[in-house]
């Protein structure tokens, strides 16, 4: 597998291939010559590129005995680097993924496999990529491997065929994305959705120029372009007919400057003076039907369902404090089971590295953040109800441990978990020395944290980290999750009884020892956390492929 980064899609493909009995290695694209050397030395039968922003070196696709197959997020015939952007912008009803052989022209090679899907209305690019695109890509990758083993020859694209709807599309520019705040809110949202994650849409806001992401519709009206209100991290901006909550922005950099995304309220700061603050919250208005509610609660029978939705799964200190208050409120309700679940996107990836990097003292902010997320985990661990974690999206580091703080963990099919911290230069906290060994045993816990490799839902289930796996479709998963939660006490009586054995003294001891280690990592930077945090935030590319991703080569060669 040749990839620009070991991202969620590449990890999922790596896990699926291993589950199918294959021995995949991963080469991260650094220098073209070095990449070609690494791939040749691996002596692969087949090279698949699940996520590649770079041109495949000619010596690989032209002169090698193995085929190089590109996974392109577009329908058959589609070409260009902005496939998903154009699909959302144009309001396509159907879209797809195509696996095609690398040739000199980008995305122009013969087709190995393709898979189409309905494009959900109102979906943003990051959700599309991690949802329907990821699912279709897994189908194509499995199909390519099976066809390769059977001697299949890929088929050239016939653009004269009326069934071939895709065409070469230009790289989308900011001029293509531009809007006027006087336009309808839904139209503006579609443009922001098409740029969500990267690169955002450059627009005027509060007297400056910012790249906007994370948009949500609202019914309020006002003078177009004016900020009407602030709630949590988001600002409400009036449009031509309604308004939009904008949750994440990146300031347009000056020449030679680098900037990165931050919560909108943090970035705009004093520019928001005078804007009304909307302070609704679960603990004061539990049934509020506001359009933008990162934390929301409802009761279904004797089940209390607390849903949290934080952009990209990152929990800042303030996010954690809000979640603690919501959990405290939910724990006081007359329910037998408390379901704590994620909404769209990731479940949780731990502390908020962008907020940390933006702080005057990143180390001190990291220290506050890790203690705040520990508080979230403690509220879950000490809930009087039986607690269930509903892992609807991928989770990493402290997010995995936050899920394990619940008595029962239920995961959506296809989610990827990264239960380790060392790649960020951290020892780890979130009571992991208590909850991970409790789930899998001490030896396996040490291996999971030391190997620094992802695991899939099925592997997590076999290890005992997950009690059951639900449907991949988000809506179906939500219904399944509620039904399983309602029956949790009956299905897992031993886990319900385990609550009575909770060792509070042991919990306190684990927290103290973990934070002693984290103090050295975050405040004294003993393992290079500061540099790794900066590299993550500014999206520094890997300079080499980590050994843990290529060690399968040696086993395969033996």
Coordinates of C-alpha atoms in Angstrom, one line a residue:
X1 CA 0.0 0.0 0.0
X2 CA 1.4 3.4 -1.1
X3 CA -0.2 6.3 0.6
X4 CA 0.4 10.0 1.3
X5 CA -0.4 9.4 5.0
X6 CA -1.5 6.6 7.3
X7 CA -4.9 8.2 7.5
X8 CA -8.2 6.6 8.5
X9 CA -8.9 5.2 5.0
X10 CA -5.4 3.7 4.7
X11 CA -5.7 2.3 8.2
X12 CA -9.1 0.7 7.4
X13 CA -7.8 -0.8 4.2
X14 CA -4.7 -2.2 6.0
X15 CA -6.9 -3.7 8.6
X16 CA -9.4 -5.2 6.1
X17 CA -6.5 -6.8 4.1
X18 CA -5.0 -8.3 7.2
X19 CA -8.4 -9.6 8.3
X20 CA -8.6 -11.3 4.9
X21 CA -5.3 -13.1 5.4
X22 CA -3.0 -10.9 3.4
X23 CA 0.3 -9.4 4.5
X24 CA 0.1 -5.7 3.6
X25 CA 2.9 -3.3 4.2
X26 CA 2.6 0.5 3.9
X27 CA 5.0 2.9 2.3
X28 CA 4.3 6.6 3.0
X29 CA 5.1 8.9 0.1
X30 CA 8.1 11.0 1.0
X31 CA 10.7 11.4 -1.8
X32 CA 9.8 9.9 -5.1
X33 CA 13.1 8.1 -5.5
X34 CA 13.1 6.7 -2.0
X35 CA 9.5 5.6 -2.4
X36 CA 10.3 3.7 -5.6
X37 CA 13.3 2.0 -3.8
X38 CA 11.2 1.0 -0.8
X39 CA 8.4 -0.4 -2.9
X40 CA 10.8 -2.4 -5.1
X41 CA 12.6 -3.8 -2.1
X42 CA 9.3 -5.1 -0.8
X43 CA 8.9 -7.2 -3.9
X44 CA 5.1 -6.9 -3.8
X45 CA 2.7 -8.7 -6.1
X46 CA 0.3 -5.7 -6.1
X47 CA 0.5 -2.1 -5.1
X48 CA -2.7 -0.3 -4.0
X49 CA -2.8 3.5 -3.4
X50 CA -5.9 4.2 -1.1
X51 CA -5.0 7.8 -0.4
X52 CA -2.4 9.4 -2.7
X53 CA -2.0 13.1 -3.4
X54 CA 1.3 12.6 -5.3
X55 CA 2.1 11.3 -8.8
X56 CA 3.2 7.7 -8.8
X57 CA 6.9 7.5 -9.8
X58 CA 7.1 6.4 -13.5
X59 CA 9.5 3.7 -12.8
X60 CA 6.9 2.0 -10.6
X61 CA 3.9 2.1 -13.0
X62 CA 5.8 1.7 -16.2
X63 CA 8.8 -0.6 -15.5
X64 CA 7.6 -2.8 -12.6
X65 CA 6.2 -6.4 -12.9
X66 CA 3.4 -5.5 -10.5
X67 CA 0.4 -3.3 -11.2
X68 CA -0.1 0.0 -9.3
X69 CA -3.8 0.7 -8.6
X70 CA -5.1 4.1 -7.6
X71 CA -8.3 4.4 -5.5
X72 CA -10.0 7.5 -6.9
X73 CA -13.0 9.1 -5.1
X74 CA -15.1 9.5 -8.2
X75 CA -17.4 7.7 -10.6
X76 CA -16.0 5.9 -13.7
X77 CA -14.5 8.4 -16.1
X78 CA -14.1 11.1 -13.4
X79 CA -10.7 12.7 -13.2
X80 CA -9.1 15.4 -11.2
X81 CA -8.1 16.2 -7.6
X82 CA -11.4 17.9 -6.6
X83 CA -13.8 15.0 -7.3
X84 CA -15.7 15.2 -4.0
X85 CA -15.7 19.0 -4.0
X86 CA -17.4 19.1 -7.4
X87 CA -19.9 16.3 -6.5
X88 CA -21.1 18.2 -3.4
X89 CA -21.1 21.6 -5.1
X90 CA -23.1 20.3 -8.1
X91 CA -25.6 18.5 -5.8
X92 CA -25.0 15.1 -7.4
X93 CA -27.5 12.4 -6.4
X94 CA -25.1 9.5 -7.1
X95 CA -21.4 9.3 -6.8
X96 CA -18.8 6.5 -6.4
X97 CA -15.3 5.3 -6.1
X98 CA -13.1 3.9 -8.9
X99 CA -10.0 1.8 -8.7
X100 CA -7.8 2.3 -11.8
X101 CA -4.4 1.4 -12.9
X102 CA -1.7 4.1 -12.7
X103 CA -0.6 5.5 -16.1
X104 CA 1.1 8.7 -17.2
X105 CA -2.1 10.8 -17.2
X106 CA -3.6 11.2 -13.7
X107 CA -6.7 9.1 -13.1
X108 CA -6.8 8.1 -16.8
X109 CA -5.8 4.4 -16.5
X110 CA -7.9 1.3 -17.2
X111 CA -10.5 0.4 -14.5
X112 CA -10.1 -2.5 -12.1
X113 CA -13.2 -1.9 -10.0
X114 CA -15.9 0.7 -9.3
X115 CA -18.7 1.1 -6.7
X116 CA -21.5 3.7 -6.7
X117 CA -23.7 5.0 -3.9
X118 CA -26.4 7.5 -3.2
X119 CA -24.9 10.9 -2.2
X120 CA -26.8 11.9 1.0
X121 CA -28.1 15.5 0.8
X122 CA -26.4 18.0 3.2
X123 CA -23.3 15.9 3.7
X124 CA -20.0 17.6 4.1
X125 CA -16.8 16.5 2.4
X126 CA -15.1 15.1 5.5
X127 CA -18.2 13.0 6.4
X128 CA -18.6 11.8 2.8
X129 CA -14.9 10.8 2.7
X130 CA -15.0 8.9 6.0
X131 CA -18.4 7.4 5.3
X132 CA -19.8 6.3 1.9
X133 CA -16.4 6.9 0.1
X134 CA -14.5 4.8 2.7
X135 CA -17.1 2.0 2.4
X136 CA -17.0 2.0 -1.4
X137 CA -13.2 2.1 -1.4
X138 CA -13.1 -1.0 0.8
X139 CA -15.3 -2.8 -1.7
X140 CA -13.1 -1.8 -4.6
X141 CA -9.9 -2.8 -2.8
X142 CA -11.2 -6.3 -2.0
X143 CA -12.5 -6.6 -5.5
X144 CA -9.1 -5.6 -7.0
X145 CA -7.3 -8.2 -4.9
X146 CA -9.7 -10.9 -5.9
X147 CA -9.6 -10.0 -9.6
X148 CA -5.8 -9.8 -9.5
X149 CA -5.6 -13.3 -8.0
X150 CA -7.9 -14.5 -10.8
X151 CA -5.8 -12.9 -13.6
X152 CA -8.2 -10.1 -14.5
X153 CA -7.2 -7.5 -17.0
X154 CA -8.4 -3.9 -16.3
X155 CA -10.7 -2.3 -18.8
X156 CA -10.1 1.0 -20.6
X157 CA -12.7 3.7 -20.1
X158 CA -14.9 4.3 -23.1
X159 CA -16.1 7.9 -23.0
X160 CA -18.4 7.2 -25.9
X161 CA -20.4 4.9 -23.7
X162 CA -23.5 6.8 -22.4
X163 CA -23.1 4.8 -19.1
X164 CA -19.8 6.6 -18.5
X165 CA -20.9 9.9 -16.8
X166 CA -17.5 11.0 -15.4
X167 CA -15.3 13.5 -17.1
X168 CA -12.1 15.4 -16.4
X169 CA -12.8 18.2 -14.0
X170 CA -10.4 21.1 -13.1
X171 CA -8.9 21.5 -9.7
X172 CA -11.4 23.6 -7.7
X173 CA -10.2 27.1 -6.9
X174 CA -11.3 29.6 -4.2
X175 CA -13.0 31.6 -7.0
X176 CA -15.2 28.5 -7.7
X177 CA -16.1 28.3 -4.0
X178 CA -16.7 32.0 -3.4
X179 CA -20.1 33.2 -2.2
X180 CA -21.9 36.4 -1.0
X181 CA -23.6 36.4 2.4
X182 CA -26.7 37.7 0.6
X183 CA -27.1 34.3 -1.0
X184 CA -29.5 31.6 0.5
X185 CA -28.0 29.9 3.6
X186 CA -28.4 26.4 2.1
X187 CA -26.4 27.4 -1.0
X188 CA -23.6 28.9 1.2
X189 CA -23.6 25.8 3.3
X190 CA -23.2 23.5 0.3
X191 CA -20.1 25.5 -0.7
X192 CA -18.6 25.2 2.8
X193 CA -19.6 21.5 2.9
X194 CA -17.7 21.0 -0.4
X195 CA -14.5 22.4 1.2
X196 CA -14.9 21.0 4.7
X197 CA -11.7 19.8 6.3
X198 CA -9.6 21.2 3.5
X199 CA -9.2 23.8 2.2
X200 CA -12.3 25.7 3.7
X201 CA -14.0 28.5 1.9
X202 CA -12.3 32.0 2.0
X203 CA -14.8 34.6 3.0
X204 CA -15.2 38.0 4.7
X205 CA -16.1 37.7 8.4
X206 CA -16.0 40.2 11.2
X207 CA -13.8 42.5 9.2
X208 CA -11.2 39.9 8.2
X209 CA -10.7 37.1 5.8
X210 CA -11.0 33.5 7.0
X211 CA -11.3 30.0 5.6
X212 CA -14.6 28.6 6.9
X213 CA -15.5 25.0 7.9
X214 CA -18.1 23.2 9.9
X215 CA -21.4 24.9 8.9
X216 CA -24.9 24.3 10.3
X217 CA -28.2 25.8 9.1
X218 CA -30.3 28.0 11.4
X219 CA -33.6 29.8 11.0
X220 CA -32.7 33.2 12.4
X221 CA -32.4 36.2 10.1
X222 CA -30.5 39.4 10.1
X223 CA -28.3 41.7 8.0
X224 CA -26.3 39.3 5.7
X225 CA -22.7 38.9 6.9
X226 CA -23.4 40.1 10.4
X227 CA -22.7 37.9 13.4
X228 CA -25.9 37.4 15.2
X229 CA -24.8 35.3 18.2
X230 CA -22.2 33.1 19.7
X231 CA -22.7 29.7 21.2
X232 CA -19.9 27.4 22.5
X233 CA -17.3 27.5 19.7
X234 CA -19.5 28.7 16.9
X235 CA -20.7 32.0 15.5
X236 CA -24.0 32.6 13.9
X237 CA -23.8 34.5 10.6
X238 CA -26.8 36.0 8.8
X239 CA -27.4 35.0 5.2
X240 CA -29.8 36.1 2.5
X241 CA -32.8 34.2 3.9
X242 CA -31.7 32.5 7.1
X243 CA -28.3 32.0 8.9
X244 CA -25.4 29.6 9.4
X245 CA -23.5 28.5 12.4
X246 CA -19.8 28.4 11.6
X247 CA -17.8 26.3 14.0
X248 CA -14.2 26.3 12.7
X249 CA -12.1 28.9 10.8
X250 CA -8.6 29.5 9.7
X251 CA -7.3 33.1 9.3
X252 CA -5.9 33.9 5.8
X253 CA -2.2 34.0 6.3
X254 CA 0.1 36.9 5.4
X255 CA 2.8 36.1 2.9
X256 CA 5.2 33.6 4.4
X257 CA 3.0 32.9 7.3
X258 CA 1.3 29.6 8.4
X259 CA -2.1 29.5 10.0
X260 CA -4.3 26.6 11.1
X261 CA -7.9 25.9 11.9
X262 CA -9.3 27.0 15.3
X263 CA -12.7 27.1 16.8
X264 CA -14.4 30.2 15.4
X265 CA -15.0 31.8 18.8
X266 CA -11.3 31.4 19.7
X267 CA -10.0 32.8 16.5
X268 CA -12.3 35.8 16.4
X269 CA -11.9 36.6 20.1
X270 CA -12.5 40.2 20.8
X271 CA -14.1 40.8 17.5
X272 CA -17.2 39.1 19.0
X273 CA -17.6 41.7 21.7
X274 CA -21.3 42.8 21.7
X275 CA -22.5 39.6 20.0
X276 CA -25.2 37.9 22.2
X277 CA -24.0 34.7 23.9
X278 CA -26.5 31.8 23.8
X279 CA -26.0 29.8 26.9
X280 CA -28.4 26.9 26.4
X281 CA -27.1 23.6 27.7
X282 CA -28.1 20.1 28.5
X283 CA -28.2 20.7 32.2
X284 CA -30.6 23.8 31.9
X285 CA -32.5 23.1 28.8
X286 CA -32.3 19.4 28.1
X287 CA -35.0 19.3 25.5
X288 CA -34.0 22.4 23.6
X289 CA -34.4 21.9 19.8
X290 CA -31.7 24.4 18.7
X291 CA -30.2 23.7 15.3
X292 CA -26.6 23.8 16.7
X293 CA -26.3 21.6 19.7
X294 CA -22.8 19.9 20.1
X295 CA -24.2 18.1 23.2
X296 CA -27.8 17.0 23.4
X297 CA -29.8 14.6 25.6
X298 CA -33.1 12.7 25.3
X299 CA -34.8 9.8 27.1
X300 CA -36.2 6.7 25.4
X301 CA -37.9 4.6 28.0
X302 CA -35.5 4.1 30.8
X303 CA -32.5 4.9 28.6
X304 CA -30.9 8.3 28.8
X305 CA -29.0 9.1 25.5
X306 CA -26.3 11.8 25.7
X307 CA -24.9 12.6 22.2
X308 CA -21.8 14.7 21.7
X309 CA -20.5 16.1 18.4
X310 CA -17.2 17.8 18.4
X311 CA -15.5 18.8 15.1
X312 CA -12.9 16.2 14.1
X313 CA -13.4 14.4 17.4
X314 CA -11.1 16.8 19.3
X315 CA -12.0 17.7 22.8
X316 CA -10.6 21.0 24.1
X317 CA -10.6 21.9 27.8
X318 CA -13.9 23.8 27.4
X319 CA -15.5 20.9 25.5
X320 CA -14.6 18.6 28.4
X321 CA -16.0 21.0 31.0
X322 CA -19.3 21.2 29.1
X323 CA -19.4 17.5 28.7
X324 CA -18.7 17.0 32.5
X325 CA -21.7 19.3 33.3
X326 CA -23.9 17.4 30.9
X327 CA -22.9 14.0 32.3
X328 CA -23.5 15.2 35.9
X329 CA -27.0 16.3 34.8
X330 CA -27.7 13.1 33.0
X331 CA -26.5 11.0 35.9
X332 CA -29.2 12.6 38.1
X333 CA -32.0 11.6 35.9
X334 CA -34.3 8.6 36.6
X335 CA -32.9 6.2 34.1
X336 CA -31.5 2.7 34.3
X337 CA -29.0 2.9 31.5
X338 CA -27.0 5.9 30.2
X339 CA -25.9 5.8 26.6
X340 CA -23.0 8.1 25.8
X341 CA -22.5 8.3 22.0
X342 CA -20.9 10.3 19.2
X343 CA -22.9 11.9 16.4
X344 CA -21.5 12.5 13.0
X345 CA -17.8 12.1 12.3
X346 CA -15.2 10.7 14.8
X347 CA -16.1 9.5 18.3
X348 CA -13.2 11.2 20.0
X349 CA -9.5 11.6 19.3
X350 CA -8.4 13.0 22.7
X351 CA -7.1 16.4 23.5
X352 CA -7.6 19.3 21.1
X353 CA -4.1 19.8 19.5
X354 CA -5.0 22.9 17.5
X355 CA -6.3 24.7 20.6
X356 CA -3.2 23.6 22.5
X357 CA -0.9 24.9 19.8
X358 CA -2.7 28.2 19.7
X359 CA -2.3 28.8 23.4
X360 CA 0.2 31.3 24.8
X361 CA 1.8 28.3 26.6
X362 CA 0.9 25.1 24.7
X363 CA 2.4 22.9 27.4
X364 CA 0.2 24.4 30.1
X365 CA -2.9 24.3 27.9
X366 CA -2.2 20.6 27.2
X367 CA -1.9 20.0 30.9
X368 CA -5.3 21.6 31.6
X369 CA -6.8 19.7 28.7
X370 CA -5.6 16.3 29.8
X371 CA -7.0 16.8 33.3
X372 CA -10.3 18.0 31.9
X373 CA -10.7 14.9 29.8
X374 CA -9.8 12.8 32.8
X375 CA -12.7 14.4 34.6
X376 CA -15.0 13.3 31.7
X377 CA -13.8 9.7 32.1
X378 CA -14.3 9.8 35.8
X379 CA -17.9 10.9 35.4
X380 CA -18.6 8.0 33.2
X381 CA -16.8 5.5 35.4
X382 CA -18.7 6.6 38.5
X383 CA -22.2 6.9 37.0
X384 CA -24.9 5.1 39.0
X385 CA -26.6 3.8 35.9
X386 CA -25.2 1.1 33.6
X387 CA -23.2 3.0 31.0
X388 CA -22.8 2.2 27.3
X389 CA -20.4 3.8 24.9
X390 CA -21.8 4.1 21.3
X391 CA -18.7 4.4 19.1
X392 CA -20.2 5.7 15.9
X393 CA -16.9 6.9 14.4
X394 CA -13.2 6.3 14.6
X395 CA -11.4 6.9 17.9
X396 CA -7.9 7.5 18.9
X397 CA -5.7 7.7 22.0
X398 CA -7.8 9.2 24.8
X399 CA -11.0 8.8 22.8
X400 CA -10.6 5.0 22.9
X401 CA -10.0 5.2 26.7
X402 CA -13.0 7.4 27.1
X403 CA -15.2 4.8 25.4
X404 CA -13.7 2.1 27.7
X405 CA -14.7 4.1 30.7
X406 CA -18.2 2.8 30.1
X407 CA -19.4 -0.6 31.3
X408 CA -20.4 -1.7 27.8
X409 CA -18.8 -0.6 24.4
X410 CA -20.8 -0.9 21.2
X411 CA -19.1 0.0 17.9
X412 CA -20.3 0.7 14.4
X413 CA -19.0 -1.7 11.8
X414 CA -15.8 -0.5 10.1
X415 CA -14.6 1.9 12.8
X416 CA -10.9 2.2 13.4
X417 CA -9.4 2.5 16.9
X418 CA -5.9 3.7 17.8
X419 CA -5.5 2.7 21.4
X420 CA -2.0 4.3 21.9
X421 CA -0.3 7.6 22.7
X422 CA 3.4 7.2 22.0
X423 CA 3.3 8.5 18.4
X424 CA 2.5 11.9 19.9
X425 CA 5.2 11.6 22.5
X426 CA 2.8 10.9 25.4
X427 CA 2.6 8.3 28.1
X428 CA -1.2 8.6 28.2
X429 CA -3.9 9.3 30.7
X430 CA -7.8 9.0 30.8
X431 CA -7.4 6.1 33.3
X432 CA -6.0 3.9 30.6
X433 CA -3.9 1.9 33.1
X434 CA -7.2 0.9 34.7
X435 CA -9.7 0.5 31.9
X436 CA -7.6 -1.1 29.2
X437 CA -6.1 -3.9 31.3
X438 CA -9.6 -4.4 32.7
X439 CA -10.9 -5.0 29.2
X440 CA -8.0 -7.0 27.6
X441 CA -5.5 -7.9 30.4
X442 CA -2.2 -6.3 31.3
X443 CA 0.0 -8.0 28.7
X444 CA -2.3 -7.2 25.7
X445 CA -2.8 -3.6 27.0
X446 CA 1.0 -3.1 27.0
X447 CA 1.2 -4.5 23.5
X448 CA -1.6 -2.4 22.1
X449 CA 0.1 0.8 23.5
X450 CA 3.6 -0.3 22.5
X451 CA 2.8 -1.4 18.9
X452 CA 1.2 1.9 18.0
X453 CA -1.0 0.2 15.4
X454 CA -4.7 0.6 14.7
X455 CA -7.2 -2.1 15.3
X456 CA -10.6 -2.6 13.7
X457 CA -13.9 -3.2 15.4
X458 CA -13.7 -7.0 14.9
X459 CA -10.3 -7.2 16.5
X460 CA -11.4 -5.0 19.3
X461 CA -14.4 -7.4 19.8
X462 CA -12.1 -10.4 19.9
X463 CA -9.9 -8.7 22.5
X464 CA -12.8 -7.8 24.7
X465 CA -12.7 -4.0 24.2
X466 CA -16.0 -4.0 22.3
X467 CA -19.0 -6.1 23.4
X468 CA -20.9 -6.0 20.0
X469 CA -20.7 -4.5 16.5
X470 CA -23.6 -2.7 14.9
X471 CA -24.6 -1.9 11.3
X472 CA -22.4 0.4 9.2
X473 CA -25.3 2.6 8.0
X474 CA -25.4 5.5 10.5
X475 CA -29.2 5.7 10.8
X476 CA -29.6 1.9 11.2
X477 CA -26.7 1.9 13.7
X478 CA -28.5 4.5 15.8
X479 CA -31.7 2.4 16.0
X480 CA -29.6 -0.7 16.7
X481 CA -27.7 1.1 19.4
X482 CA -30.8 2.1 21.3
X483 CA -32.3 -1.4 21.2
X484 CA -29.0 -2.9 22.4
X485 CA -28.6 -0.3 25.1
X486 CA -32.2 -1.0 26.4
X487 CA -31.3 -4.7 26.7
X488 CA -27.7 -4.1 28.1
X489 CA -28.5 -5.2 31.6
X490 CA -29.9 -8.4 30.3
X491 CA -27.3 -9.1 27.7
X492 CA -24.2 -8.3 29.8
X493 CA -25.2 -9.0 33.5
X494 CA -21.6 -9.6 34.5
X495 CA -20.7 -6.1 33.3
X496 CA -23.7 -4.6 35.1
X497 CA -22.4 -6.3 38.3
X498 CA -18.9 -5.0 37.8
X499 CA -20.1 -1.5 38.7
X500 CA -20.4 -2.6 42.3
X501 CA -16.7 -3.7 42.3
X502 CA -15.3 -0.3 41.1
X503 CA -12.2 0.5 43.1
X504 CA -12.2 4.2 43.7
X505 CA -8.9 4.1 45.5
X506 CA -7.3 2.3 42.5
X507 CA -8.8 4.8 40.1
X508 CA -7.2 7.7 42.1
X509 CA -3.9 5.9 42.1
X510 CA -4.0 5.3 38.4
X511 CA -4.9 9.0 37.7
X512 CA -2.0 10.2 39.9
X513 CA 0.6 8.0 38.3
X514 CA -0.6 8.7 34.8
X515 CA -0.5 12.5 35.4
X516 CA 2.9 12.2 36.9
X517 CA 4.1 10.8 33.6
X518 CA 2.0 13.3 31.5
X519 CA 3.4 16.2 33.4
X520 CA 6.9 15.3 32.2
X521 CA 5.6 14.8 28.6
X522 CA 3.5 18.0 28.4
X523 CA 5.3 20.5 30.6
X524 CA 8.9 19.2 30.3
X525 CA 8.6 17.8 26.8
X526 CA 10.7 14.7 27.5
X527 CA 9.4 12.8 24.4
X528 CA 9.0 15.6 21.9
X529 CA 5.3 16.2 22.4
X530 CA 5.7 19.9 21.5
X531 CA 7.3 19.2 18.2
X532 CA 4.9 16.4 17.3
X533 CA 1.9 18.6 18.2
X534 CA 3.2 21.4 16.0
X535 CA 3.8 18.9 13.2
X536 CA 0.3 17.6 13.4
X537 CA -1.3 21.0 13.5
X538 CA 0.7 22.4 10.6
X539 CA 0.3 19.1 8.7
X540 CA 3.9 18.3 8.3
X541 CA 4.5 15.3 6.1
X542 CA 6.2 12.2 7.3
X543 CA 9.9 12.2 6.4
X544 CA 10.1 8.4 6.4
X545 CA 7.9 5.4 6.8
X546 CA 7.6 4.2 10.4
X547 CA 9.1 0.8 11.0
X548 CA 5.9 -0.6 12.4
X549 CA 4.3 -0.2 9.0
X550 CA 6.9 -2.1 7.1
X551 CA 7.8 -4.9 9.5
X552 CA 5.5 -7.2 7.6
X553 CA 8.0 -7.2 4.7
X554 CA 10.5 -9.2 6.7
X555 CA 7.8 -11.7 7.8
X556 CA 6.6 -12.1 4.2
X557 CA 10.1 -12.5 2.9
X558 CA 10.9 -15.2 5.5

